[in-house]
Coordinates of C-alpha atoms and ligand atoms in Angstrom, one line a residue:
X60 CA -45.7 -151.6 -116.1
X61 CA -44.0 -148.3 -115.3
X62 CA -40.4 -148.6 -114.2
X63 CA -40.6 -145.8 -111.9
X64 CA -42.8 -145.1 -108.8
X65 CA -43.8 -141.9 -107.2
X66 CA -43.9 -142.6 -103.5
X67 CA -45.4 -140.5 -101.0
X68 CA -43.7 -141.3 -97.6
X69 CA -44.0 -140.5 -94.0
X70 CA -47.0 -143.0 -93.3
X71 CA -46.4 -146.3 -91.2
X72 CA -46.8 -149.4 -93.3
X73 CA -49.5 -151.6 -91.6
X74 CA -51.3 -154.7 -92.5
X75 CA -50.6 -158.3 -93.6
X76 CA -48.6 -159.8 -96.6
X77 CA -47.5 -163.3 -97.5
X78 CA -44.0 -164.6 -98.8
X79 CA -43.8 -167.7 -100.7
X80 CA -40.7 -169.9 -101.8
X81 CA -37.1 -168.5 -101.6
X82 CA -35.7 -167.1 -104.8
X83 CA -32.3 -168.4 -103.9
X84 CA -33.6 -171.9 -103.6
X85 CA -36.2 -172.1 -106.3
X86 CA -33.8 -171.2 -109.1
X87 CA -31.4 -173.9 -108.1
X88 CA -34.1 -176.7 -107.6
X89 CA -35.3 -175.8 -111.1
X90 CA -31.7 -176.6 -112.5
X91 CA -31.6 -179.8 -110.3
X92 CA -34.6 -181.1 -112.3
X93 CA -32.2 -181.5 -115.3
X94 CA -30.5 -184.4 -113.3
X95 CA -33.7 -186.5 -113.3
X96 CA -34.8 -189.1 -115.9
X97 CA -38.5 -188.2 -115.1
X98 CA -40.4 -185.0 -114.6
X99 CA -40.2 -182.8 -111.3
X100 CA -42.8 -180.8 -109.5
X101 CA -41.8 -177.8 -107.4
X102 CA -44.3 -176.1 -105.0
X103 CA -44.6 -172.8 -103.3
X104 CA -43.0 -171.1 -106.3
X105 CA -43.3 -167.3 -106.3
X106 CA -44.0 -165.3 -109.4
X107 CA -40.8 -163.4 -109.8
X108 CA -38.6 -162.7 -112.7
X109 CA -35.8 -165.0 -111.7
X110 CA -38.3 -167.9 -112.1
X111 CA -39.1 -166.8 -115.6
X112 CA -35.4 -166.4 -116.4
X113 CA -34.7 -169.9 -115.2
X114 CA -37.8 -171.3 -117.1
X115 CA -36.7 -169.6 -120.3
X116 CA -33.2 -171.1 -119.9
X117 CA -34.5 -174.5 -119.2
X118 CA -36.7 -174.2 -122.4
X119 CA -33.8 -173.1 -124.5
X120 CA -32.2 -176.3 -123.5
X121 CA -35.3 -178.3 -124.6
X122 CA -37.0 -178.8 -121.3
X123 CA -40.8 -178.5 -121.0
X124 CA -41.8 -176.0 -118.2
X125 CA -45.3 -175.4 -116.9
X126 CA -46.2 -172.8 -114.2
X127 CA -49.5 -172.1 -112.4
X128 CA -48.6 -168.9 -110.3
X129 CA -51.9 -168.9 -108.4
X130 CA -51.1 -172.4 -107.0
X131 CA -47.3 -171.8 -107.1
X132 CA -46.8 -175.2 -108.8
X133 CA -44.1 -175.6 -111.4
X134 CA -43.4 -178.8 -113.4
X135 CA -40.2 -179.4 -115.4
X136 CA -40.1 -182.3 -117.8
X137 CA -36.3 -182.8 -119.0
X138 CA -37.0 -185.7 -121.4
X139 CA -36.1 -183.7 -124.4
X140 CA -33.1 -181.8 -123.2
X141 CA -30.3 -180.8 -125.6
X142 CA -27.5 -178.5 -126.1
X143 CA -28.1 -174.7 -126.5
X144 CA -25.7 -172.0 -128.0
X145 CA -23.8 -169.3 -126.1
X146 CA -26.1 -166.8 -127.9
X147 CA -29.3 -168.4 -126.7
X148 CA -28.1 -168.8 -123.1
X149 CA -27.0 -165.1 -123.0
X150 CA -30.2 -163.8 -124.3
X151 CA -32.3 -165.6 -121.9
X152 CA -29.9 -165.3 -118.8
X153 CA -29.9 -161.5 -118.7
X154 CA -28.0 -160.3 -115.7
X155 CA -28.6 -163.8 -114.0
X156 CA -25.7 -165.9 -112.9
X157 CA -27.7 -169.2 -112.9
X158 CA -26.2 -170.5 -116.3
X159 CA -23.1 -171.5 -114.6
X160 CA -25.1 -173.9 -112.4
X161 CA -26.3 -175.7 -115.6
X162 CA -22.9 -177.1 -116.2
X163 CA -23.0 -180.2 -113.9
X164 CA -26.3 -181.5 -115.0
X165 CA -25.6 -180.7 -118.7
X166 CA -22.2 -182.4 -118.6
X167 CA -23.7 -185.5 -117.2
X168 CA -26.7 -185.5 -119.7
X169 CA -25.0 -184.3 -122.8
X170 CA -21.4 -184.3 -122.2
X171 CA -21.1 -180.6 -122.9
X172 CA -22.2 -177.2 -121.6
X173 CA -21.7 -173.5 -122.4
X174 CA -21.1 -170.6 -120.0
X175 CA -21.8 -167.1 -121.4
X176 CA -19.6 -164.3 -120.2
X177 CA -21.2 -163.4 -116.8
X178 CA -20.9 -159.6 -116.1
X179 CA -20.2 -158.4 -112.6
X180 CA -22.7 -156.3 -110.9
X181 CA -23.0 -153.2 -108.6
X182 CA -22.2 -155.3 -105.5
X183 CA -18.8 -156.4 -106.4
X184 CA -16.8 -158.4 -109.0
X185 CA -18.5 -161.8 -108.4
X186 CA -15.9 -164.0 -110.0
X187 CA -16.7 -167.6 -111.1
X188 CA -13.1 -168.9 -110.4
X189 CA -14.2 -171.4 -107.7
X190 CA -16.9 -172.7 -110.1
X191 CA -14.5 -173.3 -112.9
X192 CA -11.8 -174.9 -110.7
X193 CA -14.5 -177.3 -109.3
X194 CA -15.7 -178.3 -112.7
X195 CA -12.2 -178.8 -114.0
X196 CA -11.3 -180.9 -111.0
X197 CA -14.2 -183.2 -111.8
X198 CA -12.8 -183.6 -115.4
X199 CA -14.4 -180.9 -117.4
X200 CA -12.2 -179.3 -120.0
X201 CA -13.1 -175.6 -120.8
X202 CA -12.3 -173.9 -124.2
X203 CA -13.0 -170.3 -124.9
X204 CA -15.6 -169.7 -127.7
X205 CA -17.0 -166.4 -128.9
X206 CA -18.6 -164.6 -125.8
X207 CA -18.2 -167.5 -123.4
X208 CA -16.6 -171.0 -122.6
X209 CA -17.5 -174.3 -124.0
X210 CA -17.0 -177.2 -121.4
X211 CA -16.8 -180.8 -122.3
X212 CA -16.2 -184.0 -120.2
X213 CA -14.6 -186.4 -122.5
X214 CA -13.9 -189.0 -120.0
X215 CA -16.9 -188.5 -117.9
X216 CA -16.9 -186.7 -114.3
X217 CA -15.2 -188.2 -111.3
X218 CA -15.6 -187.6 -107.7
X219 CA -13.1 -185.1 -106.1
X220 CA -11.8 -183.8 -102.7
X221 CA -12.1 -180.1 -102.5
X222 CA -11.8 -177.3 -100.0
X223 CA -13.3 -173.9 -100.7
X224 CA -11.2 -171.0 -99.6
X225 CA -14.4 -169.2 -98.8
X226 CA -17.8 -170.8 -98.2
X227 CA -19.4 -169.6 -101.4
X228 CA -23.1 -170.5 -101.8
X229 CA -23.0 -170.8 -105.6
X230 CA -19.8 -172.9 -105.6
X231 CA -21.3 -175.3 -103.0
X232 CA -24.2 -175.7 -105.1
X233 CA -22.1 -176.1 -108.3
X234 CA -20.3 -179.0 -106.4
X235 CA -23.5 -180.6 -105.3
X236 CA -25.1 -180.6 -108.8
X237 CA -22.1 -182.1 -110.3
X238 CA -21.1 -184.5 -107.5
X239 CA -24.4 -186.4 -107.3
X240 CA -23.9 -188.3 -110.6
X241 CA -20.1 -188.1 -110.8
X242 CA -18.3 -191.6 -110.4
X243 CA -17.3 -192.3 -106.9
X244 CA -17.1 -190.2 -103.7
X245 CA -16.8 -186.4 -103.5
X246 CA -15.9 -184.6 -100.3
X247 CA -16.2 -180.8 -99.9
X248 CA -14.7 -178.9 -97.0
X249 CA -15.5 -175.3 -95.9
X250 CA -19.0 -175.6 -97.6
X251 CA -21.8 -172.9 -97.4
X252 CA -24.6 -174.3 -95.3
X253 CA -27.4 -171.8 -95.9
X254 CA -30.9 -173.2 -95.3
X255 CA -31.5 -172.8 -99.1
X256 CA -28.5 -175.2 -99.7
X257 CA -29.9 -177.6 -97.0
X258 CA -33.3 -177.5 -99.1
X259 CA -31.4 -178.3 -102.2
X260 CA -29.7 -181.3 -100.6
X261 CA -33.2 -182.5 -99.5
X262 CA -34.4 -182.1 -103.1
X263 CA -31.4 -184.0 -104.5
X264 CA -31.9 -186.8 -101.9
X265 CA -35.5 -187.1 -103.0
X266 CA -34.1 -187.7 -106.6
X267 CA -32.0 -190.5 -105.4
X268 CA -28.7 -188.7 -104.4
X269 CA -26.6 -189.9 -101.5
X270 CA -25.4 -186.9 -99.5
X271 CA -24.4 -186.4 -95.9
X272 CA -23.6 -183.1 -94.2
X273 CA -21.3 -182.9 -91.1
X274 CA -21.3 -180.4 -88.5
X275 CA -17.9 -178.9 -89.4
X276 CA -19.0 -177.5 -92.9
X277 CA -17.9 -180.7 -94.8
X278 CA -20.2 -182.5 -97.2
X279 CA -19.8 -186.0 -98.5
X280 CA -21.5 -187.2 -101.7
X281 CA -21.5 -190.7 -103.1
X282 CA -22.2 -190.6 -106.8
X283 CA -25.1 -192.5 -108.2
X284 CA -25.7 -193.4 -111.8
X285 CA -29.4 -192.4 -112.2
X286 CA -31.7 -189.9 -110.5
X287 CA -35.4 -189.3 -111.0
X288 CA -37.8 -186.3 -110.7
X289 CA -38.7 -184.8 -107.4
X290 CA -41.9 -183.5 -105.7
X291 CA -40.8 -180.7 -103.3
X292 CA -42.2 -177.6 -101.5
X293 CA -39.6 -174.8 -101.3
X294 CA -38.8 -173.2 -98.1
X295 CA -40.0 -169.6 -97.8
X296 CA -38.0 -166.5 -98.6
X297 CA -36.3 -165.3 -95.5
X298 CA -34.7 -162.4 -97.4
X299 CA -38.0 -161.0 -98.5
X300 CA -39.4 -161.7 -94.9
X301 CA -36.7 -159.7 -93.4
X302 CA -37.0 -156.9 -96.0
X303 CA -40.6 -156.3 -95.0
X304 CA -39.7 -156.4 -91.3
X305 CA -37.1 -153.7 -91.8
X306 CA -39.7 -151.7 -93.8
X307 CA -42.0 -152.0 -90.7
X308 CA -39.1 -150.7 -88.4
X309 CA -38.1 -147.9 -90.7
X310 CA -41.6 -146.5 -91.2
X311 CA -42.8 -147.1 -87.5
X312 CA -45.1 -149.6 -88.9
X313 CA -46.8 -152.9 -88.0
X314 CA -46.5 -155.8 -90.6
X315 CA -47.5 -159.3 -90.4
X316 CA -45.4 -161.4 -92.7
X317 CA -47.3 -164.6 -93.3
X318 CA -44.8 -167.4 -94.3
X319 CA -41.9 -165.9 -92.3
X320 CA -40.2 -168.7 -90.6
X321 CA -38.4 -168.3 -87.1
X322 CA -35.9 -171.0 -87.8
X323 CA -34.3 -169.6 -90.9
X324 CA -34.3 -166.0 -89.6
X325 CA -32.9 -166.4 -86.0
X326 CA -30.0 -164.0 -86.3
X327 CA -32.2 -161.5 -88.0
X328 CA -34.7 -161.5 -85.2
X329 CA -31.9 -161.2 -82.6
X330 CA -30.8 -157.9 -84.4
X331 CA -34.4 -156.7 -84.9
X332 CA -34.9 -157.1 -81.2
X333 CA -31.6 -155.4 -80.2
X334 CA -32.4 -152.4 -82.5
X335 CA -35.6 -152.0 -80.6
X336 CA -38.2 -153.7 -82.9
X337 CA -40.7 -156.2 -81.5
X338 CA -42.0 -159.3 -83.0
X339 CA -44.4 -162.0 -82.3
X340 CA -43.9 -165.5 -83.9
X341 CA -47.3 -167.0 -84.8
X342 CA -48.4 -170.2 -86.2
X343 CA -48.6 -168.8 -89.9
X344 CA -45.8 -166.2 -89.8
X345 CA -44.3 -163.4 -87.8
X346 CA -45.6 -160.0 -86.9
X347 CA -43.0 -157.3 -87.0
X348 CA -43.6 -153.8 -85.4
X349 CA -42.1 -150.6 -84.1
X350 CA -43.2 -150.3 -80.4
X351 CA -42.7 -146.5 -80.3
X352 CA -39.8 -144.6 -78.7
X353 CA -36.3 -144.5 -79.9
X354 CA -34.7 -147.4 -81.9
X355 CA -31.0 -148.3 -80.7
X356 CA -27.9 -148.0 -82.6
X357 CA -26.1 -151.4 -83.2
X358 CA -22.9 -152.9 -84.4
X359 CA -23.3 -155.9 -86.8
X360 CA -21.2 -157.8 -89.5
X361 CA -22.6 -159.8 -92.3
X362 CA -21.4 -163.3 -92.7
X363 CA -22.2 -166.7 -94.2
X364 CA -24.7 -168.8 -92.5
X365 CA -25.5 -168.9 -89.5
X366 CA -24.4 -165.4 -89.4
X367 CA -26.3 -162.2 -90.4
X368 CA -27.1 -162.5 -94.1
X369 CA -25.6 -159.9 -96.3
X370 CA -29.0 -159.8 -98.2
X371 CA -30.6 -158.5 -94.9
X372 CA -28.2 -155.7 -94.6
X373 CA -29.5 -153.0 -97.0
X374 CA -33.2 -152.8 -95.8
X375 CA -31.9 -152.9 -92.1
X376 CA -29.5 -149.9 -92.8
X377 CA -32.5 -147.8 -93.7
X378 CA -34.0 -148.6 -90.3
X379 CA -30.5 -147.7 -88.6
X380 CA -30.8 -144.2 -90.1
X381 CA -33.7 -143.8 -87.6
X382 CA -31.9 -145.3 -84.7
X383 CA -30.4 -143.0 -81.9
X384 CA -26.5 -143.2 -81.9
X385 CA -23.7 -144.6 -84.1
X386 CA -24.5 -147.8 -85.8
X387 CA -21.6 -149.9 -87.4
X388 CA -22.1 -152.3 -90.3
X389 CA -19.2 -154.4 -91.6
X390 CA -20.0 -156.2 -94.9
X391 CA -17.8 -159.3 -95.1
X392 CA -19.5 -161.1 -98.0
X393 CA -19.3 -158.5 -100.9
X394 CA -16.7 -156.0 -101.2
X395 CA -18.9 -153.2 -102.7
X396 CA -22.4 -153.5 -101.1
X397 CA -22.8 -150.1 -99.8
X398 CA -23.4 -148.3 -103.3
X399 CA -27.1 -147.8 -102.3
X400 CA -26.1 -145.6 -99.3
X401 CA -25.4 -142.8 -101.6
X402 CA -29.1 -142.2 -102.3
X403 CA -29.9 -142.5 -98.5
X404 CA -27.2 -139.7 -97.9
X405 CA -29.0 -137.6 -100.5
X406 CA -32.3 -138.0 -98.6
X407 CA -30.7 -136.7 -95.3
X408 CA -29.1 -139.7 -93.8
X409 CA -25.6 -139.5 -92.2
X410 CA -23.5 -142.4 -93.4
X411 CA -19.7 -142.6 -93.8
X412 CA -18.0 -145.5 -95.6
X413 CA -14.7 -146.9 -94.6
X414 CA -12.2 -149.1 -96.2
X415 CA -11.0 -150.6 -92.8
X416 CA -12.8 -153.7 -91.1
X417 CA -14.9 -152.0 -88.5
X418 CA -15.9 -155.4 -87.0
X419 CA -14.8 -158.0 -84.4
X420 CA -12.8 -159.7 -87.1
X421 CA -10.7 -158.6 -90.0
X422 CA -12.3 -159.9 -93.3
X423 CA -10.8 -160.6 -96.9
X424 CA -11.5 -157.0 -97.9
X425 CA -9.6 -155.3 -95.1
X426 CA -6.3 -154.6 -97.0
X427 CA -7.9 -154.2 -100.4
X428 CA -9.1 -150.7 -100.6
X429 CA -12.9 -151.6 -100.6
X430 CA -15.4 -149.3 -99.1
X431 CA -16.9 -152.2 -97.1
X432 CA -17.7 -150.8 -93.5
X433 CA -20.4 -148.2 -92.9
X434 CA -21.0 -145.9 -89.8
X435 CA -24.7 -144.7 -89.7
X436 CA -25.3 -141.7 -87.3
X437 CA -28.9 -141.4 -86.3
X438 CA -31.7 -140.4 -86.0
X439 CA -31.8 -138.3 -89.2
X440 CA -35.3 -137.4 -90.6
X441 CA -35.4 -138.6 -94.3
X442 CA -36.8 -136.3 -97.0
X443 CA -37.9 -137.1 -100.5
X444 CA -35.5 -137.2 -103.5
X445 CA -35.3 -138.6 -107.1
X446 CA -33.4 -141.9 -106.8
X447 CA -32.4 -144.7 -109.1
X448 CA -32.5 -148.3 -108.1
X449 CA -29.0 -149.8 -108.2
X450 CA -29.6 -153.6 -107.7
X451 CA -32.2 -155.8 -106.3
X452 CA -31.6 -155.5 -102.3
X453 CA -30.3 -151.8 -102.7
X454 CA -33.5 -151.2 -104.7
X455 CA -35.9 -152.6 -102.0
X456 CA -34.0 -150.5 -99.4
X457 CA -34.6 -147.3 -101.7
X458 CA -38.4 -148.2 -101.7
X459 CA -38.3 -148.2 -97.8
X460 CA -36.3 -145.0 -97.7
X461 CA -39.0 -143.4 -99.9
X462 CA -41.7 -144.7 -97.7
X463 CA -40.1 -143.4 -94.4
X464 CA -39.3 -139.9 -96.0
X465 CA -41.5 -136.9 -95.9
X466 CA -42.6 -135.8 -99.3
X467 CA -42.8 -137.5 -102.6
X468 CA -39.9 -139.3 -104.1
X469 CA -39.5 -140.7 -107.6
X470 CA -37.9 -144.1 -107.6
X471 CA -36.8 -145.2 -111.0
X472 CA -35.6 -148.6 -112.3
X473 CA -38.0 -150.4 -109.9
X474 CA -38.3 -153.3 -112.5
X475 CA -35.2 -154.8 -111.0
X476 CA -37.1 -155.5 -107.8
X477 CA -39.4 -157.8 -109.6
X478 CA -36.6 -160.2 -109.9
X479 CA -36.9 -161.3 -106.1
X480 CA -39.9 -159.6 -104.7
X481 CA -43.2 -161.2 -105.7
X482 CA -46.2 -158.6 -106.4
X483 CA -44.4 -156.0 -104.4
X484 CA -46.7 -153.3 -105.7
X485 CA -49.8 -155.2 -104.6
X486 CA -48.0 -155.8 -101.2
X487 CA -47.2 -152.1 -100.7
X488 CA -51.0 -151.2 -101.6
X489 CA -52.1 -153.9 -98.9
X490 CA -49.8 -152.1 -96.4
X491 CA -51.3 -148.7 -97.0
X492 CA -48.3 -147.2 -99.0
X493 CA -49.0 -144.0 -100.9
X494 CA -47.5 -144.4 -104.4
X495 CA -48.5 -144.2 -108.0
Ligands
EPU625 N1 -16.8 -165.8 -104.8 C1 -15.6 -166.0 -105.5 N2 -15.4 -166.8 -106.5 C2 -16.4 -167.6 -106.9 C3 -17.8 -167.5 -106.2 C4 -17.9 -166.6 -105.2 O1 -14.6 -165.2 -105.1 O2 -16.2 -168.4 -107.8 C5 -17.0 -164.8 -103.8 C6 -18.1 -163.7 -104.3 O3 -17.4 -162.7 -105.1 C7 -18.5 -163.1 -103.1 C8 -18.4 -164.3 -102.0 O4 -17.6 -165.4 -102.7 O5 -17.7 -162.2 -102.5 C9 -19.9 -165.0 -101.8 O6 -20.5 -165.4 -103.1 P1 -21.5 -166.5 -103.2 O7 -20.9 -167.4 -104.2 O8 -21.7 -167.1 -101.8 O9 -22.8 -165.8 -103.8 P2 -23.6 -166.2 -104.9 O10 -23.9 -167.9 -104.8 O11 -23.1 -165.8 -106.2 C10 -25.9 -166.2 -103.6 C11 -27.2 -165.5 -103.7 C12 -27.0 -164.0 -103.3 C13 -26.5 -164.0 -101.9 C14 -25.1 -164.8 -101.8 C15 -24.7 -164.9 -100.3 C16 -28.3 -166.6 -105.4 C17 -28.8 -166.5 -106.9 N3 -27.7 -165.4 -105.1 O12 -25.0 -165.6 -104.5 O13 -28.1 -163.3 -103.4 O14 -26.0 -162.6 -101.6 O15 -25.5 -166.1 -102.2 O16 -25.6 -165.4 -99.5 O17 -28.5 -167.6 -104.7 C18 -29.7 -161.5 -103.8 O18 -30.6 -162.5 -103.6 O19 -30.0 -160.3 -104.0 C19 -28.2 -162.2 -103.9 C20 -27.3 -161.3 -104.3

């Protein structure tokens, strides 16, 4: 499949598409299957590259994985799981950060695990310091090896009390996947409570774990000695759903996103409405549309759940280039998530980036020289350009920009988008997009 698309924009996207299971849950549930003594079945699994990457990582460790993309059913049998080398893990992980989440389950199962050097990416440094500190607190000992780290748990893993200095999604998942079989009680404060994490907790409970979540971002886990496989249907992908919704807004279109769920998208829906988009919640999904007239400028800041997700930000910014007035977007989750705006500026958008926190509250990045606030002055007509996809969400926003622009753009590097957007080319065709 070609890694670049020639997109002729200026035509509203209209029609119906379907979203399936959430990338950011499915990949973690697949890792959780390693905690069970019997096979697991995950349903509603989308055909995206991250699922293939995690399948390969499981296979490198000896698990048997079978996937039926049409039905969305994936089974994992962990019976023959064994150790893998840093080299094998690196080759199969690619840019993915999932290998670090294998540690808890593998330490319980085998007494050791390896972590390859995980590169940063274009949205920020993305350190793993919380993960390592958590694993070491549980009793793991890390030793540097060529191109990675070897972790061992010579005396087993024991429950901990831990407070996250920032409610990291990955670090919360790390703690959950380790604590469920650690000896004794673990208590986590300032945990991330994203719907994908709640779904992981449901999955672990089905496997035999004992986990309670309080209203104050704290989670208590009572360790158990054995767990079994699960049968679970993944929650739908609220990032993908919002991405198509923003595409409807930016192209003056009308898209029914089957599988979009109101409950997990409440904050996005509020913003969508304030910007001037309209939506109808239906039994099987949500219809998102541009009602005509001007869109409104807005001030938003990204945040952990229940705030406005950082992953909703980039596609929405494209729509904000078409809103009347000054919009302000303060990114508080990643320090460098505005790289994608360079291409939008090239296409005619007026976007200024600032080091200051332009939001209600100062964030961790305010005093640290990161361009993490954006002011978008609209509406500005977008014109075609040749642009290069920077990362997954930035890449999808580039597609939207090209679809909203007049003329024919060449968007290269679109293969990255396959990591998290199932059959996006087929969906573009279904919505009447002009591309080849
Ligand atoms: N952080 C640290 N130290 C750590 C871990 C995180 O400083 O040890 C910082 C990060 O650098 C970042 C912040 O904490 O500034 C939040 O990171 P978090 O750990 O919450 O993110 P993640 O688990 O690495 C997941 C999703 C991201 C999504 C974030 C926030 C997956 C595979 N990835 O990443 O999704 O943006 O949570 O919701 O679940 C995407 O889908 O495109 C994507 C990037």
